């Protein structure tokens, strides 16, 4: 393993981000990590010479640019960027207001885009680097009642990561979208999972899903965050890093089911759906 890479990790005061930061520091990497609350982050990680805690508003481009600049100033380079910050949103599309939906996009999508925009000049200068964008299996399969807006944000992350990978490949930079299943973090607690301000009783499946996620699934998720971050680190060290990195057997199962459904839809409708070109004019 190459030691002393410089990592920049957002949303690092808890969950997968905190687990990743601790592991990176323990094996000799330098880490700049962000949180909305600097004291929470510093307390959770502890003091390391190779650790730079940063209070950052990811929705503010100047705040993001300052954090990237401070990282480069302290460590002299930037090797791996992990866009991990985000939160869940559980509510039917009709229930969620425009404001609630846009706030989820602001953090989960536009916050990551701000980081990418400000990090790429340094990565282009180096002609090297790797950007990991943390999506979800919900960014590949949207078959989760009540998670439509959240899934939409994570589908967006997957989509722009695919385009990013194509844009920066010739510059020596890699991009990976990470699509985890259920990992045992604080993701389903009230601080990380938003619910509608105005729920509609008619959506039984959504209410059932809300109860299940908040009461039954929370703290019972099968995924071990420590094992999950080991896979991300392995991908960062690999010469053959994946574009899509599914994490967890549940993520693999759901991805395979989605692929099979899409293939069936394509075959069922192939004759009609591919007969859409202009007819050739025969002489």
PDB file of C-alpha atoms in Angstrom:
ATOM      1  CA  UNK A   1       0.000   0.000   0.000  1.00  0.00           C
ATOM      2  CA  UNK A   2       1.199   3.529  -0.824  1.00  0.00           C
ATOM      3  CA  UNK A   3       1.365   5.470   2.422  1.00  0.00           C
ATOM      4  CA  UNK A   4       0.845   9.163   3.017  1.00  0.00           C
ATOM      5  CA  UNK A   5      -1.754   9.964   0.437  1.00  0.00           C
ATOM      6  CA  UNK A   6      -3.724  13.107   1.189  1.00  0.00           C
ATOM      7  CA  UNK A   7      -7.457  12.469   1.572  1.00  0.00           C
ATOM      8  CA  UNK A   8     -10.254  15.044   1.743  1.00  0.00           C
ATOM      9  CA  UNK A   9     -13.420  13.618   3.319  1.00  0.00           C
ATOM     10  CA  UNK A  10     -16.726  15.451   3.797  1.00  0.00           C
ATOM     11  CA  UNK A  11     -19.354  14.614   6.403  1.00  0.00           C
ATOM     12  CA  UNK A  12     -16.739  13.112   8.692  1.00  0.00           C
ATOM     13  CA  UNK A  13     -18.075  13.626  12.219  1.00  0.00           C
ATOM     14  CA  UNK A  14     -20.099  10.401  12.231  1.00  0.00           C
ATOM     15  CA  UNK A  15     -21.065   7.313  10.277  1.00  0.00           C
ATOM     16  CA  UNK A  16     -19.103   5.964   7.335  1.00  0.00           C
ATOM     17  CA  UNK A  17     -17.124   9.206   7.039  1.00  0.00           C
ATOM     18  CA  UNK A  18     -15.852   9.065  10.626  1.00  0.00           C
ATOM     19  CA  UNK A  19     -14.969   5.377  10.317  1.00  0.00           C
ATOM     20  CA  UNK A  20     -13.050   6.115   7.109  1.00  0.00           C
ATOM     21  CA  UNK A  21     -11.125   9.036   8.609  1.00  0.00           C
ATOM     22  CA  UNK A  22     -10.076   7.042  11.676  1.00  0.00           C
ATOM     23  CA  UNK A  23      -8.908   4.116   9.572  1.00  0.00           C
ATOM     24  CA  UNK A  24      -6.954   6.344   7.178  1.00  0.00           C
ATOM     25  CA  UNK A  25      -5.127   8.082  10.011  1.00  0.00           C
ATOM     26  CA  UNK A  26      -4.349   4.763  11.699  1.00  0.00           C
ATOM     27  CA  UNK A  27      -2.580   3.441   8.593  1.00  0.00           C
ATOM     28  CA  UNK A  28      -0.496   6.528   7.895  1.00  0.00           C
ATOM     29  CA  UNK A  29      -2.468   8.725   5.516  1.00  0.00           C
ATOM     30  CA  UNK A  30      -2.933  12.479   5.867  1.00  0.00           C
ATOM     31  CA  UNK A  31      -6.571  13.542   6.150  1.00  0.00           C
ATOM     32  CA  UNK A  32      -8.489  16.786   5.840  1.00  0.00           C
ATOM     33  CA  UNK A  33     -12.049  16.229   6.987  1.00  0.00           C
ATOM     34  CA  UNK A  34     -15.109  18.442   7.069  1.00  0.00           C
ATOM     35  CA  UNK A  35     -18.148  18.813   9.271  1.00  0.00           C
ATOM     36  CA  UNK A  36     -20.697  21.495  10.019  1.00  0.00           C
ATOM     37  CA  UNK A  37     -19.583  21.292  13.659  1.00  0.00           C
ATOM     38  CA  UNK A  38     -15.829  21.511  14.157  1.00  0.00           C
ATOM     39  CA  UNK A  39     -15.840  20.560  17.841  1.00  0.00           C
ATOM     40  CA  UNK A  40     -17.873  17.397  17.167  1.00  0.00           C
ATOM     41  CA  UNK A  41     -15.417  16.399  14.465  1.00  0.00           C
ATOM     42  CA  UNK A  42     -12.297  17.105  16.522  1.00  0.00           C
ATOM     43  CA  UNK A  43     -13.721  15.296  19.539  1.00  0.00           C
ATOM     44  CA  UNK A  44     -14.744  12.263  17.481  1.00  0.00           C
ATOM     45  CA  UNK A  45     -11.386  11.859  15.716  1.00  0.00           C
ATOM     46  CA  UNK A  46      -8.824  13.084  18.242  1.00  0.00           C
ATOM     47  CA  UNK A  47      -5.535  14.866  17.610  1.00  0.00           C
ATOM     48  CA  UNK A  48      -3.114  13.777  14.884  1.00  0.00           C
ATOM     49  CA  UNK A  49      -0.309  15.721  13.209  1.00  0.00           C
ATOM     50  CA  UNK A  50      -1.625  14.436   9.906  1.00  0.00           C
ATOM     51  CA  UNK A  51      -5.236  15.489  10.570  1.00  0.00           C
ATOM     52  CA  UNK A  52      -6.820  18.770   9.499  1.00  0.00           C
ATOM     53  CA  UNK A  53     -10.381  19.237  10.809  1.00  0.00           C
ATOM     54  CA  UNK A  54     -12.390  21.812   8.884  1.00  0.00           C
ATOM     55  CA  UNK A  55     -15.719  23.509   9.498  1.00  0.00           C
ATOM     56  CA  UNK A  56     -17.296  23.790   6.066  1.00  0.00           C
ATOM     57  CA  UNK A  57     -20.635  24.839   4.616  1.00  0.00           C
ATOM     58  CA  UNK A  58     -20.755  22.650   1.520  1.00  0.00           C
ATOM     59  CA  UNK A  59     -23.494  24.803  -0.014  1.00  0.00           C
ATOM     60  CA  UNK A  60     -21.145  27.802   0.054  1.00  0.00           C
ATOM     61  CA  UNK A  61     -18.536  27.769  -2.714  1.00  0.00           C
ATOM     62  CA  UNK A  62     -16.205  30.161  -0.868  1.00  0.00           C
ATOM     63  CA  UNK A  63     -16.276  27.929   2.217  1.00  0.00           C
ATOM     64  CA  UNK A  64     -15.468  24.872   0.100  1.00  0.00           C
ATOM     65  CA  UNK A  65     -12.703  26.674  -1.791  1.00  0.00           C
ATOM     66  CA  UNK A  66     -11.129  27.804   1.479  1.00  0.00           C
ATOM     67  CA  UNK A  67     -11.153  24.229   2.817  1.00  0.00           C
ATOM     68  CA  UNK A  68      -9.482  22.850  -0.314  1.00  0.00           C
ATOM     69  CA  UNK A  69      -6.874  25.637  -0.216  1.00  0.00           C
ATOM     70  CA  UNK A  70      -6.087  24.979   3.447  1.00  0.00           C
ATOM     71  CA  UNK A  71      -5.711  21.270   2.695  1.00  0.00           C
ATOM     72  CA  UNK A  72      -3.209  21.889  -0.105  1.00  0.00           C
ATOM     73  CA  UNK A  73      -1.381  24.511   1.952  1.00  0.00           C
ATOM     74  CA  UNK A  74      -0.921  22.093   4.864  1.00  0.00           C
ATOM     75  CA  UNK A  75      -0.164  18.877   2.979  1.00  0.00           C
ATOM     76  CA  UNK A  76       1.179  20.117  -0.374  1.00  0.00           C
ATOM     77  CA  UNK A  77      -1.055  17.907  -2.492  1.00  0.00           C
ATOM     78  CA  UNK A  78      -4.486  16.314  -2.786  1.00  0.00           C
ATOM     79  CA  UNK A  79      -4.874  12.680  -3.797  1.00  0.00           C
ATOM     80  CA  UNK A  80      -8.298  11.325  -2.860  1.00  0.00           C
ATOM     81  CA  UNK A  81     -11.573  13.227  -2.469  1.00  0.00           C
ATOM     82  CA  UNK A  82     -14.526  11.518  -0.772  1.00  0.00           C
ATOM     83  CA  UNK A  83     -17.887  13.245  -1.071  1.00  0.00           C
ATOM     84  CA  UNK A  84     -19.606  11.537   1.843  1.00  0.00           C
ATOM     85  CA  UNK A  85     -21.772  14.297   3.355  1.00  0.00           C
ATOM     86  CA  UNK A  86     -25.497  13.822   2.930  1.00  0.00           C
ATOM     87  CA  UNK A  87     -28.732  12.919   4.671  1.00  0.00           C
ATOM     88  CA  UNK A  88     -31.762  10.748   4.072  1.00  0.00           C
ATOM     89  CA  UNK A  89     -35.251  11.920   3.203  1.00  0.00           C
ATOM     90  CA  UNK A  90     -38.240   9.645   3.773  1.00  0.00           C
ATOM     91  CA  UNK A  91     -41.550  10.870   2.395  1.00  0.00           C
ATOM     92  CA  UNK A  92     -43.853  10.355  -0.572  1.00  0.00           C
ATOM     93  CA  UNK A  93     -43.346  12.707  -3.501  1.00  0.00           C
ATOM     94  CA  UNK A  94     -46.719  14.343  -2.857  1.00  0.00           C
ATOM     95  CA  UNK A  95     -45.942  14.850   0.829  1.00  0.00           C
ATOM     96  CA  UNK A  96     -42.620  16.610   0.462  1.00  0.00           C
ATOM     97  CA  UNK A  97     -42.650  20.329  -0.239  1.00  0.00           C
ATOM     98  CA  UNK A  98     -40.519  21.999  -2.872  1.00  0.00           C
ATOM     99  CA  UNK A  99     -38.372  23.404  -0.045  1.00  0.00           C
ATOM    100  CA  UNK A 100     -37.838  19.987   1.577  1.00  0.00           C
ATOM    101  CA  UNK A 101     -36.899  18.404  -1.757  1.00  0.00           C
ATOM    102  CA  UNK A 102     -34.530  21.194  -2.767  1.00  0.00           C
ATOM    103  CA  UNK A 103     -32.740  21.138   0.586  1.00  0.00           C
ATOM    104  CA  UNK A 104     -32.000  17.436   0.098  1.00  0.00           C
ATOM    105  CA  UNK A 105     -30.589  18.162  -3.369  1.00  0.00           C
ATOM    106  CA  UNK A 106     -28.559  21.107  -2.033  1.00  0.00           C
ATOM    107  CA  UNK A 107     -26.636  18.857   0.360  1.00  0.00           C
ATOM    108  CA  UNK A 108     -26.576  15.501  -1.432  1.00  0.00           C
ATOM    109  CA  UNK A 109     -25.951  16.803  -4.961  1.00  0.00           C
ATOM    110  CA  UNK A 110     -24.849  20.429  -5.144  1.00  0.00           C
ATOM    111  CA  UNK A 111     -22.586  20.181  -2.104  1.00  0.00           C
ATOM    112  CA  UNK A 112     -20.635  17.405  -3.807  1.00  0.00           C
ATOM    113  CA  UNK A 113     -20.488  19.348  -7.063  1.00  0.00           C
ATOM    114  CA  UNK A 114     -19.008  22.318  -5.207  1.00  0.00           C
ATOM    115  CA  UNK A 115     -16.250  20.110  -3.797  1.00  0.00           C
ATOM    116  CA  UNK A 116     -15.528  18.546  -7.187  1.00  0.00           C
ATOM    117  CA  UNK A 117     -15.391  21.963  -8.864  1.00  0.00           C
ATOM    118  CA  UNK A 118     -12.906  23.308  -6.318  1.00  0.00           C
ATOM    119  CA  UNK A 119     -10.750  20.151  -6.074  1.00  0.00           C
ATOM    120  CA  UNK A 120     -10.268  19.506  -9.780  1.00  0.00           C
ATOM    121  CA  UNK A 121      -7.815  22.369 -10.498  1.00  0.00           C
ATOM    122  CA  UNK A 122      -5.311  20.757  -8.109  1.00  0.00           C
ATOM    123  CA  UNK A 123      -5.949  17.249  -9.448  1.00  0.00           C
ATOM    124  CA  UNK A 124      -5.541  18.484 -13.034  1.00  0.00           C
ATOM    125  CA  UNK A 125      -2.307  20.215 -12.067  1.00  0.00           C
ATOM    126  CA  UNK A 126      -1.001  16.946 -10.593  1.00  0.00           C
ATOM    127  CA  UNK A 127      -2.413  14.852 -13.454  1.00  0.00           C
ATOM    128  CA  UNK A 128      -3.539  12.415 -10.787  1.00  0.00           C
ATOM    129  CA  UNK A 129      -6.196  11.854  -8.157  1.00  0.00           C
ATOM    130  CA  UNK A 130      -9.327   9.877  -7.362  1.00  0.00           C
ATOM    131  CA  UNK A 131     -12.794  11.193  -6.540  1.00  0.00           C
ATOM    132  CA  UNK A 132     -15.208   8.941  -4.636  1.00  0.00           C
ATOM    133  CA  UNK A 133     -18.829  10.053  -4.544  1.00  0.00           C
ATOM    134  CA  UNK A 134     -20.915   8.230  -1.946  1.00  0.00           C
ATOM    135  CA  UNK A 135     -24.301   7.400  -3.427  1.00  0.00           C
ATOM    136  CA  UNK A 136     -26.470   4.480  -2.295  1.00  0.00           C
ATOM    137  CA  UNK A 137     -28.062   1.358  -3.665  1.00  0.00           C
ATOM    138  CA  UNK A 138     -30.998   3.780  -3.729  1.00  0.00           C
ATOM    139  CA  UNK A 139     -29.058   5.599  -6.437  1.00  0.00           C
ATOM    140  CA  UNK A 140     -29.263   2.516  -8.644  1.00  0.00           C
ATOM    141  CA  UNK A 141     -32.675   1.102  -7.711  1.00  0.00           C
ATOM    142  CA  UNK A 142     -35.515   3.436  -6.774  1.00  0.00           C
ATOM    143  CA  UNK A 143     -37.901   0.692  -5.672  1.00  0.00           C
ATOM    144  CA  UNK A 144     -38.229   2.078  -2.141  1.00  0.00           C
ATOM    145  CA  UNK A 145     -41.614   3.668  -1.263  1.00  0.00           C
ATOM    146  CA  UNK A 146     -41.026   7.007   0.429  1.00  0.00           C
ATOM    147  CA  UNK A 147     -37.468   7.452  -0.755  1.00  0.00           C
ATOM    148  CA  UNK A 148     -38.214   9.079  -4.114  1.00  0.00           C
ATOM    149  CA  UNK A 149     -36.458  12.391  -3.453  1.00  0.00           C
ATOM    150  CA  UNK A 150     -33.518  10.756  -1.681  1.00  0.00           C
ATOM    151  CA  UNK A 151     -33.174   8.231  -4.510  1.00  0.00           C
ATOM    152  CA  UNK A 152     -33.340  11.063  -7.034  1.00  0.00           C
ATOM    153  CA  UNK A 153     -30.415  12.797  -5.325  1.00  0.00           C
ATOM    154  CA  UNK A 154     -28.408   9.588  -5.317  1.00  0.00           C
ATOM    155  CA  UNK A 155     -29.283   8.767  -8.942  1.00  0.00           C
ATOM    156  CA  UNK A 156     -27.946  12.248  -9.735  1.00  0.00           C
ATOM    157  CA  UNK A 157     -24.705  11.453  -7.904  1.00  0.00           C
ATOM    158  CA  UNK A 158     -24.310   8.239  -9.898  1.00  0.00           C
ATOM    159  CA  UNK A 159     -25.064  10.039 -13.153  1.00  0.00           C
ATOM    160  CA  UNK A 160     -22.627  12.880 -12.739  1.00  0.00           C
ATOM    161  CA  UNK A 161     -19.935  10.477 -11.508  1.00  0.00           C
ATOM    162  CA  UNK A 162     -20.223   8.487 -14.737  1.00  0.00           C
ATOM    163  CA  UNK A 163     -19.828  11.695 -16.758  1.00  0.00           C
ATOM    164  CA  UNK A 164     -17.009  12.898 -14.499  1.00  0.00           C
ATOM    165  CA  UNK A 165     -15.100   9.655 -15.034  1.00  0.00           C
ATOM    166  CA  UNK A 166     -15.310  10.139 -18.807  1.00  0.00           C
ATOM    167  CA  UNK A 167     -14.282  13.805 -18.574  1.00  0.00           C
ATOM    168  CA  UNK A 168     -11.176  13.333 -16.407  1.00  0.00           C
ATOM    169  CA  UNK A 169      -9.857   9.975 -17.602  1.00  0.00           C
ATOM    170  CA  UNK A 170      -7.400  11.529 -20.058  1.00  0.00           C
ATOM    171  CA  UNK A 171      -6.165  13.826 -17.266  1.00  0.00           C
ATOM    172  CA  UNK A 172      -5.013  10.885 -15.146  1.00  0.00           C
ATOM    173  CA  UNK A 173      -7.880  11.253 -12.666  1.00  0.00           C
ATOM    174  CA  UNK A 174     -10.298   8.508 -11.599  1.00  0.00           C
ATOM    175  CA  UNK A 175     -13.888   8.692 -10.375  1.00  0.00           C
ATOM    176  CA  UNK A 176     -15.923   6.078  -8.504  1.00  0.00           C
ATOM    177  CA  UNK A 177     -19.512   6.096  -7.320  1.00  0.00           C
ATOM    178  CA  UNK A 178     -19.950   4.075  -4.116  1.00  0.00           C
ATOM    179  CA  UNK A 179     -23.375   2.442  -3.717  1.00  0.00           C
ATOM    180  CA  UNK A 180     -23.748   0.937  -0.239  1.00  0.00           C
ATOM    181  CA  UNK A 181     -26.614  -1.131   1.081  1.00  0.00           C
ATOM    182  CA  UNK A 182     -27.602  -0.965   4.741  1.00  0.00           C
ATOM    183  CA  UNK A 183     -24.630  -0.247   7.020  1.00  0.00           C
ATOM    184  CA  UNK A 184     -24.915   0.127  10.787  1.00  0.00           C
ATOM    185  CA  UNK A 185     -24.351   3.866  11.136  1.00  0.00           C
ATOM    186  CA  UNK A 186     -26.429   6.778  12.453  1.00  0.00           C
ATOM    187  CA  UNK A 187     -28.030   7.217   9.006  1.00  0.00           C
ATOM    188  CA  UNK A 188     -31.533   6.231  10.189  1.00  0.00           C
ATOM    189  CA  UNK A 189     -31.507   8.389  13.324  1.00  0.00           C
ATOM    190  CA  UNK A 190     -33.381  11.685  13.518  1.00  0.00           C
ATOM    191  CA  UNK A 191     -30.225  13.727  12.911  1.00  0.00           C
ATOM    192  CA  UNK A 192     -29.634  12.068   9.555  1.00  0.00           C
ATOM    193  CA  UNK A 193     -33.109  11.073   8.315  1.00  0.00           C
ATOM    194  CA  UNK A 194     -35.648  13.786   7.539  1.00  0.00           C
ATOM    195  CA  UNK A 195     -39.383  13.041   7.411  1.00  0.00           C
ATOM    196  CA  UNK A 196     -42.248  15.127   5.941  1.00  0.00           C
ATOM    197  CA  UNK A 197     -43.540  18.184   7.755  1.00  0.00           C
ATOM    198  CA  UNK A 198     -47.004  17.389   6.395  1.00  0.00           C
ATOM    199  CA  UNK A 199     -47.519  13.595   6.081  1.00  0.00           C
ATOM    200  CA  UNK A 200     -50.522  12.241   4.186  1.00  0.00           C
ATOM    201  CA  UNK A 201     -52.227   9.242   5.812  1.00  0.00           C
ATOM    202  CA  UNK A 202     -53.267   7.746   2.464  1.00  0.00           C
ATOM    203  CA  UNK A 203     -49.691   6.575   1.784  1.00  0.00           C
ATOM    204  CA  UNK A 204     -49.754   3.367   3.809  1.00  0.00           C
ATOM    205  CA  UNK A 205     -46.639   1.867   2.160  1.00  0.00           C
ATOM    206  CA  UNK A 206     -44.674   5.007   2.957  1.00  0.00           C
ATOM    207  CA  UNK A 207     -45.808   5.096   6.593  1.00  0.00           C
ATOM    208  CA  UNK A 208     -44.979   1.396   6.937  1.00  0.00           C
ATOM    209  CA  UNK A 209     -41.548   2.057   5.450  1.00  0.00           C
ATOM    210  CA  UNK A 210     -41.001   4.969   7.813  1.00  0.00           C
ATOM    211  CA  UNK A 211     -41.870   2.865  10.865  1.00  0.00           C
ATOM    212  CA  UNK A 212     -39.704  -0.017   9.645  1.00  0.00           C
ATOM    213  CA  UNK A 213     -36.651   2.163   9.000  1.00  0.00           C
ATOM    214  CA  UNK A 214     -36.902   4.171  12.201  1.00  0.00           C
ATOM    215  CA  UNK A 215     -37.806   1.324  14.558  1.00  0.00           C
ATOM    216  CA  UNK A 216     -36.870  -2.052  13.050  1.00  0.00           C
ATOM    217  CA  UNK A 217     -33.958  -1.517  10.645  1.00  0.00           C
ATOM    218  CA  UNK A 218     -32.146   1.183  12.633  1.00  0.00           C
ATOM    219  CA  UNK A 219     -29.263  -0.330  14.621  1.00  0.00           C
ATOM    220  CA  UNK A 220     -29.917  -3.717  12.961  1.00  0.00           C
ATOM    221  CA  UNK A 221     -28.313  -2.993   9.596  1.00  0.00           C
ATOM    222  CA  UNK A 222     -26.156  -5.924   8.444  1.00  0.00           C
ATOM    223  CA  UNK A 223     -23.240  -3.906   7.051  1.00  0.00           C
ATOM    224  CA  UNK A 224     -20.089  -3.340   9.124  1.00  0.00           C
ATOM    225  CA  UNK A 225     -18.785   0.217   8.424  1.00  0.00           C
ATOM    226  CA  UNK A 226     -15.191  -0.815   9.202  1.00  0.00           C
ATOM    227  CA  UNK A 227     -15.312  -3.478   6.487  1.00  0.00           C
ATOM    228  CA  UNK A 228     -17.005  -1.062   4.106  1.00  0.00           C
ATOM    229  CA  UNK A 229     -14.285   1.575   4.373  1.00  0.00           C
ATOM    230  CA  UNK A 230     -11.622  -1.093   3.866  1.00  0.00           C
ATOM    231  CA  UNK A 231     -13.143  -1.736   0.442  1.00  0.00           C
ATOM    232  CA  UNK A 232     -13.090   1.978  -0.419  1.00  0.00           C
ATOM    233  CA  UNK A 233      -9.426   2.222   0.600  1.00  0.00           C
ATOM    234  CA  UNK A 234      -8.635  -0.882  -1.475  1.00  0.00           C
ATOM    235  CA  UNK A 235     -10.334   0.731  -4.479  1.00  0.00           C
ATOM    236  CA  UNK A 236      -8.263   3.886  -3.982  1.00  0.00           C
ATOM    237  CA  UNK A 237      -5.094   1.790  -4.030  1.00  0.00           C
ATOM    238  CA  UNK A 238      -6.133  -0.295  -7.032  1.00  0.00           C
ATOM    239  CA  UNK A 239      -4.923   0.297 -10.583  1.00  0.00           C
ATOM    240  CA  UNK A 240      -8.225  -1.194 -11.708  1.00  0.00           C
ATOM    241  CA  UNK A 241     -10.631   0.865  -9.605  1.00  0.00           C
ATOM    242  CA  UNK A 242     -14.323   0.361 -10.421  1.00  0.00           C
ATOM    243  CA  UNK A 243     -16.607   3.087 -11.713  1.00  0.00           C
ATOM    244  CA  UNK A 244     -19.488   1.536  -9.712  1.00  0.00           C
ATOM    245  CA  UNK A 245     -18.575   0.149  -6.298  1.00  0.00           C
ATOM    246  CA  UNK A 246     -21.486  -1.694  -4.717  1.00  0.00           C
ATOM    247  CA  UNK A 247     -20.986  -2.310  -0.996  1.00  0.00           C
ATOM    248  CA  UNK A 248     -22.676  -5.163   0.823  1.00  0.00           C
ATOM    249  CA  UNK A 249     -24.414  -8.381  -0.227  1.00  0.00           C
ATOM    250  CA  UNK A 250     -27.777  -6.596  -0.003  1.00  0.00           C
ATOM    251  CA  UNK A 251     -26.566  -3.978  -2.482  1.00  0.00           C
ATOM    252  CA  UNK A 252     -25.423  -6.730  -4.861  1.00  0.00           C
ATOM    253  CA  UNK A 253     -28.776  -8.522  -4.575  1.00  0.00           C
ATOM    254  CA  UNK A 254     -30.780  -5.355  -5.271  1.00  0.00           C
ATOM    255  CA  UNK A 255     -28.509  -4.327  -8.151  1.00  0.00           C
ATOM    256  CA  UNK A 256     -28.850  -7.723  -9.806  1.00  0.00           C
ATOM    257  CA  UNK A 257     -32.642  -7.593  -9.409  1.00  0.00           C
ATOM    258  CA  UNK A 258     -32.757  -4.145 -11.018  1.00  0.00           C
ATOM    259  CA  UNK A 259     -30.548  -5.252 -13.923  1.00  0.00           C
ATOM    260  CA  UNK A 260     -32.757  -8.308 -14.490  1.00  0.00           C
ATOM    261  CA  UNK A 261     -35.908  -6.134 -14.467  1.00  0.00           C
ATOM    262  CA  UNK A 262     -34.409  -3.719 -16.989  1.00  0.00           C
ATOM    263  CA  UNK A 263     -33.309  -6.570 -19.256  1.00  0.00           C
ATOM    264  CA  UNK A 264     -36.803  -8.087 -19.119  1.00  0.00           C
ATOM    265  CA  UNK A 265     -38.430  -4.747 -19.953  1.00  0.00           C
ATOM    266  CA  UNK A 266     -36.049  -4.337 -22.881  1.00  0.00           C
ATOM    267  CA  UNK A 267     -36.730  -7.783 -24.280  1.00  0.00           C
ATOM    268  CA  UNK A 268     -40.516  -7.546 -23.780  1.00  0.00           C
ATOM    269  CA  UNK A 269     -40.692  -4.281 -25.712  1.00  0.00           C
ATOM    270  CA  UNK A 270     -37.741  -4.705 -28.072  1.00  0.00           C
ATOM    271  CA  UNK A 271     -39.729  -5.270 -31.281  1.00  0.00           C
ATOM    272  CA  UNK A 272     -41.818  -2.113 -30.859  1.00  0.00           C
ATOM    273  CA  UNK A 273     -39.231   0.063 -29.153  1.00  0.00           C
ATOM    274  CA  UNK A 274     -36.500  -0.515 -31.749  1.00  0.00           C
ATOM    275  CA  UNK A 275     -38.789   0.033 -34.758  1.00  0.00           C
ATOM    276  CA  UNK A 276     -38.570   3.800 -34.375  1.00  0.00           C
ATOM    277  CA  UNK A 277     -36.049   4.886 -37.022  1.00  0.00           C
ATOM    278  CA  UNK A 278     -37.089   6.583 -40.241  1.00  0.00           C
ATOM    279  CA  UNK A 279     -37.926   4.048 -42.920  1.00  0.00           C
ATOM    280  CA  UNK A 280     -35.197   3.688 -45.508  1.00  0.00           C
ATOM    281  CA  UNK A 281     -36.159   5.049 -48.884  1.00  0.00           C
ATOM    282  CA  UNK A 282     -35.540   2.365 -51.477  1.00  0.00           C
ATOM    283  CA  UNK A 283     -34.529   3.451 -54.970  1.00  0.00           C
TER     284      UNK A 283
END
